[in-house]
Every structure is written in C-alpha cells, then in structure tokens.
Amino acid sequence: MPLFSKKDFANTKWYILEKICQLIVGIYITPKIFNSLGAFNSGELEISKAIVGVLTPFFFLGLSAICIRELVFKPKLKHSIIGTTLILRFFSFLVVSLCLLTYTYFTNTSEITLIVLILAFSYLFKISDVIEYFFVATKKYKIVFYCKITTLALVLAAQYYGVQNNFSAFYFAALMCFEFAVQTLIYLGVITLSKQLYFKQLKWSSKLAKDLLKSAFPLLVSNFIIVFYLAIDDFFINHYLGNSANGVFSVVDFLVIFITWNIGAAFIYGLYPALAECYLDNKELYLKRLKFMSKILLVYGLCIGLFYTFFADFIVTTYYDDSFKSATRPLKIFAWSPLFIFIGMLFEKHLVNQNKLHRNVYRFVLGCVVNSILCFLLIPKYELIGAAFAVLISHFVTNIVFILLYKSYRTHIKTFLLANH
C-alpha cells in the first residue's frame, strides 16, 4: 500500500499552490501597503488586527479541525454536521459582536477602536468557511483553490487602488470585509451548482452540537491561548516601544509567517484527511505518514532559517523604505521559529486524532508564560531583537520541549529517527 494516494498529494498540491499564489501577491502588494501607510499607521492597523485576533477563537469556537475530523469519520452525517456548525458559528458571531459594541459604547472611541469594529464585522462573512471544511474533508481542495484565487485577484486590484491613492488604514481594514463577502458569494454559487450539498437538507442537531462543542472546547481554549500568545509581542512592543516599532515588527511577521509559514501549514492541512482516515484502522501506516510529514517539515523549516539568515538585509533594504530598516536583525532571528512551529502544528493534528486536545491547552499555557516573561525581560533592554529572541525561545519550549515531557511521544520520536522503513 502506498504511503499516500495520488488523491492525497493532489489535494495537498492545491493547498500549497494557493499559498504560493498568495505569497507572490503578498510579496508584490504588502510592502507597498506598509510603505504607503508608514510605520506608525501600519502599527495602528497591526495592533487592531492583534486585538481582533485575540477574539478570533470565539468566532470559530475551535470547530474547524473537529468539523473536518467528523466529516472524515462520519460522511453520511454531512448535512447535520455542516448545518449545526453553521448555526453555532453564527451565534458566536452575534455574541462576540454584541460584546464589542457594548465595550465601544462605554469607552472613548479612537481610530484603533473603529478599525477593530470593521475587522470584527468581517467575521460575519467568514462563517462560510464551514463550506470550505466540507471540501477539505472530501479532498476536493481544488474547488477552494479556484474560489480563493478569484477572491485574491479582486482584493489585489482593490489594494493596488488604495496604495495608488494613499488611502488610510480604514480602507485596508474594510478590504477584509470585502474579501470575506466575495468568498462567501462564490462558495454559495459553487455549492448550488455542484449539488454536493443541499441547503434544504442542512439541519440542526442539539446532540451533535453538544458533542461538537465538547470536542472543540479544548481546541477553543488552546486557540485563544495561541492568538494571545502570538499577540503578546505586539502588546509588549506597543507598550514599551510604540506604534512605529509595531509596524516594523509586523514586517518581520509578514516575511516569516505569511510568506513561509503558510506553505508549511498548507502541507499539513492538505494531508490531514489522509492522516485521520488511517488513525483508527492502521496505526503502522499512521506512524509512517507522521514520519514522512515530519521529515519534510524539518527540511523546509531549515531552508527558511538559512534563507533569511543570508538574504534578510537584501530583502528589507530593497522592498521597504528606511523607516523599516531595523527589521533586519529581528528577521534573521525570528526566521528560525518555523523549524519548531511546523512540528507543533503536526503534533496538534495528532492530538486531534487522539482526542487529547487538553494537552494542547497545557502546551500553549506554557508558551504564553515563557513568552510573557521573556518579553518583559528582553524588550525594554534589547527592543525588537529582544522580541525576536523571546518568540524564538518560547516556540522551542512550546513545540519541542513540551513534546519531550511525555514518554509516549519521546518513543515516537525515537521511532522516527531510528526506523529504517
């Protein structure tokens, strides 16, 4: 039996191709947006994204991985799973939005507050991701690819228009609403025409809702901790160094996370349905697949670190103006974090299959504590270089040290390293 089928690799190919297209577009337009807004206004936009990012788990409820898993395990219940997930996601949007509006009403309104509200409203359209889960579970990511690339082309045109006219951060925040709205309309059209799902057959199941929420709760908590974990640096940098420094560090995040991180994540997500389907019935094949994916991710993470170590100076000086020149050294440091993060991403999928997501919560609590302590100690003295080291060390602890704390996972690692098959 082959390690992965042609269909598995074809599905993954569309995942990665989508990220490569986003990468090419991002390389072209994102530096222009940063340069158009300047470091200070870019910082305002990024801190607003960080604030909304902290709320993102409450919009998603941790249901994405669980919904995909259930669609793989129980394909005959697809209309109940998708219908129930859609309603749960809609009510979560209403609750979070109401909380944000209430908070805004009783506080002083600022530019950042308004940008936060714009970004939060976009999540009404993000509910259509539930349709995407269906295509992921059925290994038909090709459909998602065409939907997202069409949306990407329209958003690129709108972003270029905004750069040419020097529009404010409000405009670029509103484009997120535009992006998700267009994507929703395309998904609805595809589902209607393809007849793979029937909206009239979507239904609510209270029992299923309880099961989904129960399974997803540890993932919701861990996702909340993750986004808080990722936002810690933004908050510390904003507190100690100001908006301009946040704008500079957002360039580092963009170059490492958006351009390279997403491709590694696409590889994992693309092969996850194949990983999940053999977990219950063929543990030997499951471990072989984990080993294969781990090796690919380690090599890719090493390539990222080496690439930015040698080319960070050239990239920053060529594509960004002088207000971002201090991003070079933090970029060389932060670039090694994907080496650890990809292993953590794969480990999380393993926990989803094991239904032991509470361990994911422990993992990111540890990461938050370590990152907060390091940010507190390093950023005031070493500024953005300290922030980069804080992130790098905390990712090593979260994604490597934590795994080694469990004997069973240490055994798996030895198997990966020593096995000849």
Short mmCIF file of C-alpha atoms in Angstrom, two decimals:
data_model
loop_
_atom_site.label_atom_id
_atom_site.label_comp_id
_atom_site.label_asym_id
_atom_site.label_seq_id
_atom_site.Cartn_x
_atom_site.Cartn_y
_atom_site.Cartn_z
CA MET A 1 0.00 0.00 0.00
CA PRO A 2 1.46 3.42 -0.97
CA LEU A 3 2.22 5.86 1.83
CA PHE A 4 -0.17 8.46 0.38
CA SER A 5 -2.53 8.14 -2.59
CA LYS A 6 -2.39 10.31 -5.70
CA LYS A 7 -5.59 11.96 -4.50
CA ASP A 8 -3.91 12.89 -1.20
CA PHE A 9 -0.99 14.56 -2.96
CA ALA A 10 -3.31 16.21 -5.49
CA ASN A 11 -5.34 17.69 -2.64
CA THR A 12 -2.15 18.93 -0.95
CA LYS A 13 -0.90 20.37 -4.24
CA TRP A 14 -3.89 22.73 -4.41
CA TYR A 15 -3.33 23.78 -0.80
CA ILE A 16 0.30 24.66 -1.46
CA LEU A 17 -0.42 26.26 -4.85
CA GLU A 18 -2.92 28.56 -3.17
CA LYS A 19 -0.32 29.66 -0.61
CA ILE A 20 2.29 30.20 -3.35
CA CYS A 21 -0.15 32.46 -5.23
CA GLN A 22 -0.84 34.36 -2.00
CA LEU A 23 2.92 34.56 -1.46
CA ILE A 24 3.54 36.08 -4.90
CA VAL A 25 0.73 38.60 -4.46
CA GLY A 26 1.86 39.36 -0.90
CA ILE A 27 5.45 39.99 -1.97
CA TYR A 28 4.18 42.42 -4.57
CA ILE A 29 1.50 44.37 -2.71
CA THR A 30 2.19 44.14 1.04
CA PRO A 31 5.44 46.19 1.06
CA LYS A 32 3.57 48.82 -0.97
CA ILE A 33 0.83 48.94 1.68
CA PHE A 34 3.38 49.23 4.50
CA ASN A 35 5.25 51.98 2.65
CA SER A 36 2.00 53.79 1.78
CA LEU A 37 0.77 53.80 5.39
CA GLY A 38 4.18 54.32 7.01
CA ALA A 39 5.44 52.64 10.16
CA PHE A 40 3.05 54.48 12.55
CA ASN A 41 -0.22 53.82 10.65
CA SER A 42 0.91 50.28 9.82
CA GLY A 43 1.37 49.83 13.56
CA GLU A 44 -2.21 51.02 14.21
CA LEU A 45 -3.56 48.54 11.68
CA GLU A 46 -1.46 45.68 13.08
CA ILE A 47 -2.37 46.31 16.72
CA SER A 48 -6.05 46.38 15.65
CA LYS A 49 -5.57 43.02 13.94
CA ALA A 50 -3.93 41.72 17.10
CA ILE A 51 -6.93 42.82 19.20
CA VAL A 52 -9.40 41.13 16.86
CA GLY A 53 -7.06 38.16 16.63
CA VAL A 54 -7.46 37.57 20.36
CA LEU A 55 -11.22 37.28 19.78
CA THR A 56 -10.90 35.01 16.74
CA PRO A 57 -11.19 31.72 18.71
CA PHE A 58 -14.59 32.86 19.99
CA PHE A 59 -15.73 33.46 16.40
CA PHE A 60 -14.51 30.00 15.32
CA LEU A 61 -15.28 28.10 18.59
CA GLY A 62 -12.45 25.66 17.83
CA LEU A 63 -14.78 23.88 15.41
CA SER A 64 -12.64 23.85 12.25
CA ALA A 65 -10.45 20.80 12.94
CA ILE A 66 -13.26 18.98 14.76
CA CYS A 67 -15.75 19.57 11.94
CA ILE A 68 -13.26 18.26 9.36
CA ARG A 69 -12.49 15.23 11.54
CA GLU A 70 -16.20 14.42 11.96
CA LEU A 71 -16.82 14.80 8.21
CA VAL A 72 -13.98 12.33 7.57
CA PHE A 73 -15.17 9.87 10.23
CA LYS A 74 -18.94 10.24 9.56
CA PRO A 75 -19.51 11.34 5.93
CA LYS A 76 -23.19 10.25 5.96
CA LEU A 77 -23.95 12.93 8.57
CA LYS A 78 -22.52 15.76 6.45
CA HIS A 79 -25.75 17.82 6.32
CA SER A 80 -26.21 17.62 10.08
CA ILE A 81 -22.54 18.39 10.81
CA ILE A 82 -22.39 21.38 8.46
CA GLY A 83 -25.84 22.72 9.39
CA THR A 84 -25.13 22.52 13.11
CA THR A 85 -21.66 24.08 12.72
CA LEU A 86 -23.07 26.96 10.64
CA ILE A 87 -25.63 27.85 13.31
CA LEU A 88 -23.09 27.58 16.13
CA ARG A 89 -20.71 29.88 14.26
CA PHE A 90 -23.47 32.42 13.53
CA PHE A 91 -24.48 32.67 17.19
CA SER A 92 -20.86 33.01 18.26
CA PHE A 93 -20.52 35.96 15.85
CA LEU A 94 -23.61 37.63 17.35
CA VAL A 95 -22.40 37.22 20.93
CA VAL A 96 -18.84 38.46 20.27
CA SER A 97 -20.07 41.39 18.16
CA LEU A 98 -22.53 42.42 20.87
CA CYS A 99 -19.74 42.37 23.46
CA LEU A 100 -17.53 44.53 21.24
CA LEU A 101 -20.29 47.06 20.58
CA THR A 102 -21.12 47.25 24.30
CA TYR A 103 -17.47 47.83 25.14
CA THR A 104 -17.22 50.55 22.47
CA TYR A 105 -20.34 52.29 23.75
CA PHE A 106 -18.90 52.69 27.26
CA THR A 107 -15.35 53.68 26.22
CA ASN A 108 -13.75 56.53 24.33
CA THR A 109 -13.86 55.91 20.58
CA SER A 110 -10.47 56.08 18.85
CA GLU A 111 -9.20 55.25 15.38
CA ILE A 112 -7.99 51.85 16.60
CA THR A 113 -11.44 51.11 18.09
CA LEU A 114 -13.15 51.85 14.77
CA ILE A 115 -10.67 49.69 12.85
CA VAL A 116 -11.29 46.87 15.34
CA LEU A 117 -15.06 47.09 14.73
CA ILE A 118 -14.56 46.98 10.96
CA LEU A 119 -12.32 43.92 11.21
CA ALA A 120 -14.71 42.19 13.61
CA PHE A 121 -17.70 42.75 11.30
CA SER A 122 -15.87 40.89 8.52
CA TYR A 123 -16.26 37.65 10.52
CA LEU A 124 -19.98 37.60 9.66
CA PHE A 125 -18.92 36.52 6.17
CA LYS A 126 -16.14 34.29 7.46
CA ILE A 127 -18.86 31.85 8.59
CA SER A 128 -18.79 30.47 5.03
CA ASP A 129 -15.56 28.69 6.00
CA VAL A 130 -17.81 25.85 7.12
CA ILE A 131 -18.43 25.07 3.43
CA GLU A 132 -14.66 25.01 2.96
CA TYR A 133 -14.38 22.34 5.70
CA PHE A 134 -16.54 20.05 3.57
CA PHE A 135 -14.24 20.36 0.56
CA VAL A 136 -11.19 19.79 2.77
CA ALA A 137 -12.68 16.64 4.32
CA THR A 138 -13.66 15.22 0.92
CA LYS A 139 -10.22 16.01 -0.57
CA LYS A 140 -11.62 18.49 -3.10
CA TYR A 141 -9.47 21.46 -2.22
CA LYS A 142 -9.16 22.26 -5.92
CA ILE A 143 -12.59 23.93 -5.64
CA VAL A 144 -11.46 26.00 -2.66
CA PHE A 145 -8.33 26.99 -4.60
CA TYR A 146 -10.28 28.46 -7.51
CA CYS A 147 -12.65 30.27 -5.13
CA LYS A 148 -9.80 31.83 -3.15
CA ILE A 149 -7.69 32.77 -6.18
CA THR A 150 -10.66 34.56 -7.74
CA THR A 151 -11.17 36.44 -4.48
CA LEU A 152 -7.44 37.17 -4.24
CA ALA A 153 -7.40 38.77 -7.70
CA LEU A 154 -10.27 41.12 -6.80
CA VAL A 155 -8.71 42.04 -3.45
CA LEU A 156 -5.34 42.69 -5.10
CA ALA A 157 -6.96 45.15 -7.50
CA ALA A 158 -8.65 46.95 -4.59
CA GLN A 159 -5.40 47.03 -2.58
CA TYR A 160 -3.45 48.45 -5.51
CA TYR A 161 -6.11 51.14 -5.97
CA GLY A 162 -5.79 52.02 -2.27
CA VAL A 163 -1.99 52.26 -2.48
CA GLN A 164 -2.13 54.45 -5.58
CA ASN A 165 -4.50 56.85 -3.83
CA ASN A 166 -2.75 56.72 -0.41
CA PHE A 167 -5.91 55.61 1.39
CA SER A 168 -5.92 55.29 5.17
CA ALA A 169 -5.79 52.20 7.40
CA PHE A 170 -9.62 52.22 7.47
CA TYR A 171 -9.73 51.38 3.77
CA PHE A 172 -7.37 48.40 4.10
CA ALA A 173 -9.31 47.15 7.13
CA ALA A 174 -12.56 47.35 5.14
CA LEU A 175 -10.99 45.22 2.42
CA MET A 176 -11.12 42.27 4.81
CA CYS A 177 -14.92 42.58 4.83
CA PHE A 178 -14.86 42.79 1.04
CA GLU A 179 -12.63 39.71 0.77
CA PHE A 180 -14.77 37.51 3.01
CA ALA A 181 -18.03 38.73 1.41
CA VAL A 182 -16.81 37.87 -2.09
CA GLN A 183 -15.56 34.48 -0.90
CA THR A 184 -18.95 33.74 0.67
CA LEU A 185 -20.83 34.56 -2.54
CA ILE A 186 -18.51 32.31 -4.58
CA TYR A 187 -18.87 29.40 -2.13
CA LEU A 188 -22.67 29.71 -2.23
CA GLY A 189 -22.60 29.68 -6.01
CA VAL A 190 -20.31 26.64 -6.19
CA ILE A 191 -22.37 24.65 -3.70
CA THR A 192 -25.59 25.48 -5.55
CA LEU A 193 -24.22 24.49 -8.95
CA SER A 194 -22.21 21.43 -7.91
CA LYS A 195 -25.05 19.89 -5.88
CA GLN A 196 -22.58 18.28 -3.47
CA LEU A 197 -24.51 19.80 -0.58
CA TYR A 198 -28.16 20.77 -0.44
CA PHE A 199 -29.05 23.76 1.69
CA LYS A 200 -32.58 22.48 2.20
CA GLN A 201 -31.17 19.32 3.81
CA LEU A 202 -28.95 21.17 6.29
CA LYS A 203 -30.30 20.64 9.76
CA TRP A 204 -29.67 21.41 13.39
CA SER A 205 -28.92 18.65 15.88
CA SER A 206 -28.78 19.52 19.57
CA LYS A 207 -27.00 16.28 20.42
CA LEU A 208 -24.44 16.82 17.68
CA ALA A 209 -23.96 20.45 18.78
CA LYS A 210 -23.14 19.29 22.31
CA ASP A 211 -20.71 16.66 21.00
CA LEU A 212 -19.01 19.16 18.67
CA LEU A 213 -18.68 21.81 21.37
CA LYS A 214 -17.43 19.28 23.90
CA SER A 215 -14.76 18.02 21.49
CA ALA A 216 -13.90 21.53 20.33
CA PHE A 217 -13.73 23.19 23.76
CA PRO A 218 -10.06 22.28 24.43
CA LEU A 219 -9.22 23.50 20.92
CA LEU A 220 -11.14 26.75 21.54
CA VAL A 221 -9.17 27.32 24.73
CA SER A 222 -5.85 26.43 23.12
CA ASN A 223 -6.64 28.62 20.07
CA PHE A 224 -7.42 31.52 22.39
CA ILE A 225 -4.13 30.97 24.13
CA ILE A 226 -2.37 30.71 20.74
CA VAL A 227 -3.68 34.04 19.43
CA PHE A 228 -2.97 35.67 22.77
CA TYR A 229 0.45 34.05 22.63
CA LEU A 230 1.07 35.50 19.14
CA ALA A 231 -0.27 38.90 20.20
CA ILE A 232 1.86 39.13 23.36
CA ASP A 233 4.77 40.54 21.39
CA ASP A 234 2.56 43.17 19.73
CA PHE A 235 1.21 44.34 23.09
CA PHE A 236 4.64 44.46 24.75
CA ILE A 237 6.22 46.21 21.76
CA ASN A 238 3.35 48.71 21.62
CA HIS A 239 3.67 49.37 25.37
CA TYR A 240 7.44 49.78 25.52
CA LEU A 241 8.35 50.98 22.01
CA GLY A 242 5.17 52.44 20.41
CA ASN A 243 3.20 52.03 17.18
CA SER A 244 6.16 52.61 14.86
CA ALA A 245 8.07 49.67 16.34
CA ASN A 246 4.94 47.54 15.99
CA GLY A 247 4.83 48.49 12.33
CA VAL A 248 8.46 47.43 11.89
CA PHE A 249 7.94 44.08 13.66
CA SER A 250 4.85 43.44 11.55
CA VAL A 251 7.19 43.31 8.55
CA VAL A 252 9.11 40.51 10.29
CA ASP A 253 5.83 38.68 10.97
CA PHE A 254 4.75 39.09 7.36
CA LEU A 255 8.00 37.84 5.84
CA VAL A 256 8.19 34.76 8.09
CA ILE A 257 4.56 33.88 8.88
CA PHE A 258 2.66 34.89 5.76
CA ILE A 259 5.27 34.04 3.15
CA THR A 260 6.76 30.81 4.51
CA TRP A 261 4.74 29.60 7.49
CA ASN A 262 1.54 29.27 5.46
CA ILE A 263 3.12 26.89 2.96
CA GLY A 264 4.17 24.51 5.74
CA ALA A 265 0.69 24.74 7.24
CA ALA A 266 -0.83 24.02 3.80
CA PHE A 267 1.25 20.84 3.55
CA ILE A 268 -0.07 19.67 6.94
CA TYR A 269 -3.70 20.60 6.29
CA GLY A 270 -3.65 19.09 2.80
CA LEU A 271 -2.51 15.68 4.06
CA TYR A 272 -4.51 15.75 7.31
CA PRO A 273 -7.61 13.93 5.93
CA ALA A 274 -5.32 11.07 4.81
CA LEU A 275 -3.68 11.06 8.24
CA ALA A 276 -7.03 10.96 10.02
CA GLU A 277 -8.58 8.21 7.90
CA CYS A 278 -5.89 5.64 8.81
CA TYR A 279 -5.64 6.54 12.51
CA LEU A 280 -8.36 4.14 13.68
CA ASP A 281 -7.60 1.15 11.44
CA ASN A 282 -3.90 1.14 10.57
CA LYS A 283 -1.57 2.53 13.24
CA GLU A 284 1.57 1.34 11.43
CA LEU A 285 0.65 3.31 8.30
CA TYR A 286 -0.34 6.25 10.50
CA LEU A 287 3.13 6.40 12.10
CA LYS A 288 4.81 6.09 8.70
CA ARG A 289 2.81 9.05 7.45
CA LEU A 290 3.68 11.09 10.53
CA LYS A 291 7.36 10.28 9.99
CA PHE A 292 7.25 11.33 6.33
CA MET A 293 5.50 14.61 7.12
CA SER A 294 7.91 15.37 9.98
CA LYS A 295 10.97 14.97 7.74
CA ILE A 296 9.57 17.25 5.04
CA LEU A 297 8.65 19.92 7.58
CA LEU A 298 12.06 19.84 9.27
CA VAL A 299 13.87 20.27 5.95
CA TYR A 300 11.56 23.11 4.93
CA GLY A 301 11.96 24.87 8.31
CA LEU A 302 15.75 24.63 7.98
CA CYS A 303 15.61 26.15 4.49
CA ILE A 304 13.55 29.11 5.79
CA GLY A 305 16.07 29.84 8.55
CA LEU A 306 19.03 29.69 6.17
CA PHE A 307 17.30 31.79 3.50
CA TYR A 308 16.57 34.74 5.78
CA THR A 309 19.93 34.46 7.52
CA PHE A 310 21.67 35.19 4.20
CA PHE A 311 19.11 37.40 2.42
CA ALA A 312 17.34 39.42 5.17
CA ASP A 313 19.46 42.54 4.56
CA PHE A 314 18.81 42.50 0.83
CA ILE A 315 15.04 41.94 1.22
CA VAL A 316 14.45 44.70 3.78
CA THR A 317 16.61 47.32 2.06
CA THR A 318 15.22 46.52 -1.40
CA TYR A 319 11.49 46.31 -0.70
CA TYR A 320 10.95 48.63 2.29
CA ASP A 321 11.77 52.27 3.00
CA ASP A 322 14.18 53.50 5.67
CA SER A 323 11.54 53.50 8.43
CA PHE A 324 11.63 49.68 8.38
CA LYS A 325 15.43 49.14 8.27
CA SER A 326 15.55 47.98 11.91
CA ALA A 327 13.58 44.85 10.89
CA THR A 328 16.70 43.13 9.51
CA ARG A 329 18.26 41.65 12.66
CA PRO A 330 14.94 40.54 14.25
CA LEU A 331 14.07 38.87 10.92
CA LYS A 332 17.27 36.79 10.98
CA ILE A 333 16.39 35.56 14.48
CA PHE A 334 12.64 35.01 14.07
CA ALA A 335 13.20 33.14 10.79
CA TRP A 336 14.28 30.01 12.70
CA SER A 337 10.98 29.68 14.57
CA PRO A 338 9.14 27.75 11.76
CA LEU A 339 11.61 24.91 12.35
CA PHE A 340 9.85 24.33 15.69
CA ILE A 341 6.36 25.59 14.80
CA PHE A 342 5.76 23.09 11.99
CA ILE A 343 6.43 20.18 14.36
CA GLY A 344 3.95 21.74 16.81
CA MET A 345 1.32 22.05 14.06
CA LEU A 346 1.69 18.38 13.18
CA PHE A 347 1.61 17.43 16.85
CA GLU A 348 -1.70 19.28 17.23
CA LYS A 349 -3.23 17.21 14.42
CA HIS A 350 -2.04 14.09 16.23
CA LEU A 351 -3.79 15.32 19.38
CA VAL A 352 -6.99 15.93 17.38
CA ASN A 353 -6.93 12.29 16.23
CA GLN A 354 -6.19 11.08 19.77
CA ASN A 355 -8.95 13.34 21.15
CA LYS A 356 -6.44 14.61 23.73
CA LEU A 357 -6.68 18.30 22.94
CA HIS A 358 -6.43 19.24 26.62
CA ARG A 359 -2.69 18.67 26.18
CA ASN A 360 -2.71 21.40 23.55
CA VAL A 361 -4.05 23.76 26.21
CA TYR A 362 -1.19 22.90 28.56
CA ARG A 363 1.28 23.35 25.70
CA PHE A 364 0.24 26.89 24.90
CA VAL A 365 -0.21 27.94 28.51
CA LEU A 366 3.45 27.04 28.93
CA GLY A 367 4.29 29.01 25.77
CA CYS A 368 2.36 32.09 26.94
CA VAL A 369 4.10 32.11 30.31
CA VAL A 370 7.56 31.72 28.79
CA ASN A 371 6.88 34.33 26.07
CA SER A 372 5.48 36.88 28.55
CA ILE A 373 8.43 36.53 30.92
CA LEU A 374 10.95 36.81 28.08
CA CYS A 375 9.17 39.83 26.54
CA PHE A 376 9.13 41.55 29.93
CA LEU A 377 12.84 40.90 30.41
CA LEU A 378 14.18 41.37 26.89
CA ILE A 379 12.12 44.02 25.05
CA PRO A 380 12.88 47.00 27.36
CA LYS A 381 16.63 46.34 27.07
CA TYR A 382 17.11 44.84 23.60
CA GLU A 383 13.98 46.24 21.86
CA LEU A 384 12.96 44.38 18.66
CA ILE A 385 15.91 41.99 18.84
CA GLY A 386 14.73 41.03 22.32
CA ALA A 387 11.20 40.49 20.98
CA ALA A 388 12.54 38.17 18.26
CA PHE A 389 14.54 36.10 20.76
CA ALA A 390 11.52 35.93 23.10
CA VAL A 391 9.37 34.48 20.31
CA LEU A 392 12.02 32.04 19.10
CA ILE A 393 12.79 30.62 22.56
CA SER A 394 9.12 30.36 23.52
CA HIS A 395 8.34 28.45 20.30
CA PHE A 396 11.15 26.00 21.05
CA VAL A 397 9.71 25.38 24.53
CA THR A 398 6.11 25.11 23.26
CA ASN A 399 6.72 22.84 20.29
CA ILE A 400 9.78 20.77 21.22
CA VAL A 401 10.38 20.77 24.98
CA PHE A 402 6.69 20.14 25.77
CA ILE A 403 6.51 17.11 23.47
CA LEU A 404 9.60 15.61 25.11
CA LEU A 405 7.88 15.77 28.51
CA TYR A 406 5.65 12.80 27.52
CA LYS A 407 7.26 9.36 27.41
CA SER A 408 4.94 8.07 24.66
CA TYR A 409 5.85 10.96 22.35
CA ARG A 410 9.56 10.54 23.11
CA THR A 411 9.16 6.92 22.00
CA HIS A 412 7.55 8.05 18.73
CA ILE A 413 10.40 10.46 18.09
CA LYS A 414 12.95 7.67 18.60
CA THR A 415 10.94 5.53 16.18
CA PHE A 416 11.03 8.31 13.57
CA LEU A 417 14.79 8.73 13.96
CA LEU A 418 15.84 5.09 14.13
CA ALA A 419 13.34 3.21 11.95
CA ASN A 420 14.59 2.18 8.50
CA HIS A 421 11.23 1.66 6.86
#
